[in-house]
XYZ file of C-alpha atoms in Angstrom:
108
model
C 6.389 -2.123 8.911
C 3.649 -1.768 11.493
C 3.099 1.777 12.743
C 0.993 3.454 15.389
C -2.029 4.991 13.675
C -1.112 8.387 15.180
C 2.460 8.340 13.795
C 3.546 11.186 11.541
C 2.683 11.129 7.834
C 6.154 9.996 6.708
C 6.017 6.900 8.929
C 2.429 6.145 7.946
C 3.432 6.347 4.272
C 5.990 3.562 4.895
C 3.677 1.384 6.995
C 2.325 -1.932 5.758
C -0.214 -1.941 8.606
C -1.301 0.415 11.403
C -2.667 -0.091 14.899
C -3.772 2.253 17.659
C -2.531 -0.356 20.159
C 1.183 0.194 19.444
C 2.061 2.307 22.450
C 5.458 1.930 24.084
C 7.140 4.146 26.665
C 10.767 3.371 25.827
C 11.391 0.531 28.279
C 9.071 -2.095 26.800
C 10.747 -5.238 25.485
C 9.896 -6.307 21.931
C 10.852 -9.703 20.512
C 10.013 -11.877 17.535
C 8.668 -15.185 18.824
C 7.642 -18.498 17.315
C 5.809 -21.231 19.222
C 6.328 -19.335 22.477
C 10.113 -18.993 22.079
C 11.949 -15.767 21.278
C 13.858 -16.249 18.035
C 15.058 -12.783 17.006
C 15.036 -9.024 17.277
C 14.852 -8.697 21.010
C 14.959 -5.029 21.863
C 15.322 -4.407 25.571
C 15.974 -6.662 28.526
C 13.182 -8.633 30.176
C 12.606 -7.610 33.827
C 14.539 -4.358 33.376
C 12.960 -0.922 33.706
C 15.864 0.818 31.926
C 14.760 3.289 29.256
C 16.560 2.291 26.064
C 14.173 3.261 23.288
C 12.426 6.465 24.267
C 12.196 9.182 21.605
C 14.614 7.508 19.192
C 14.540 5.654 15.901
C 16.491 2.431 16.367
C 18.077 0.803 13.300
C 19.426 -2.729 13.358
C 22.945 -3.011 11.967
C 23.084 -4.422 8.443
C 25.912 -6.720 9.606
C 23.484 -8.705 11.794
C 22.544 -11.766 9.774
C 21.426 -14.248 12.441
C 18.695 -14.111 15.040
C 19.595 -13.264 18.609
C 17.638 -13.754 21.793
C 19.423 -11.204 23.994
C 19.455 -7.425 23.545
C 22.844 -6.158 22.386
C 23.158 -2.378 22.103
C 26.030 -2.826 19.626
C 23.526 -4.213 17.097
C 21.498 -0.993 17.059
C 22.127 2.632 16.050
C 19.982 5.415 17.480
C 18.737 8.236 15.273
C 16.478 11.170 16.073
C 12.842 10.349 16.800
C 10.707 9.765 13.677
C 13.700 9.491 11.325
C 12.593 7.840 8.098
C 15.288 8.926 5.596
C 18.094 6.519 6.513
C 21.181 5.175 4.706
C 20.706 1.772 3.136
C 17.148 2.391 2.086
C 15.056 1.585 0.239
C 14.710 -1.870 1.749
C 18.168 -3.390 1.335
C 16.850 -6.700 2.638
C 18.812 -6.659 5.890
C 18.197 -3.356 7.623
C 15.627 -3.334 10.402
C 14.080 -0.210 11.815
C 12.130 0.479 14.935
C 10.797 3.990 14.839
C 10.033 6.498 17.563
C 10.520 4.576 20.774
C 9.474 1.328 19.153
C 6.436 2.898 17.518
C 6.826 0.747 14.412
C 9.288 -1.736 12.976
C 10.505 -3.085 9.668
C 12.034 -6.351 8.650
C 12.388 -6.930 4.961
């Protein structure tokens, strides 16, 4: 997981890396890309200003096994901001987390 360096201690304890540049306002799109093409984990819709990830911890459904290139709200569950104690942990190999308005993410 990559976390904002000002995240709370529980998130920082889980982080594999930190950065002070991870600042999102809840409507920023995040995607995993390879060679300039989005291949998975798109969160949000490009060219939309809708707030979808502000002050929440988003968890990718464990049933998602293939990459997607379009945001589907049914693939994500929202929890309270900064939630770190979630079902399916530790690291079940499929669960993905994006914490606190996309402050950090995990893919294991």
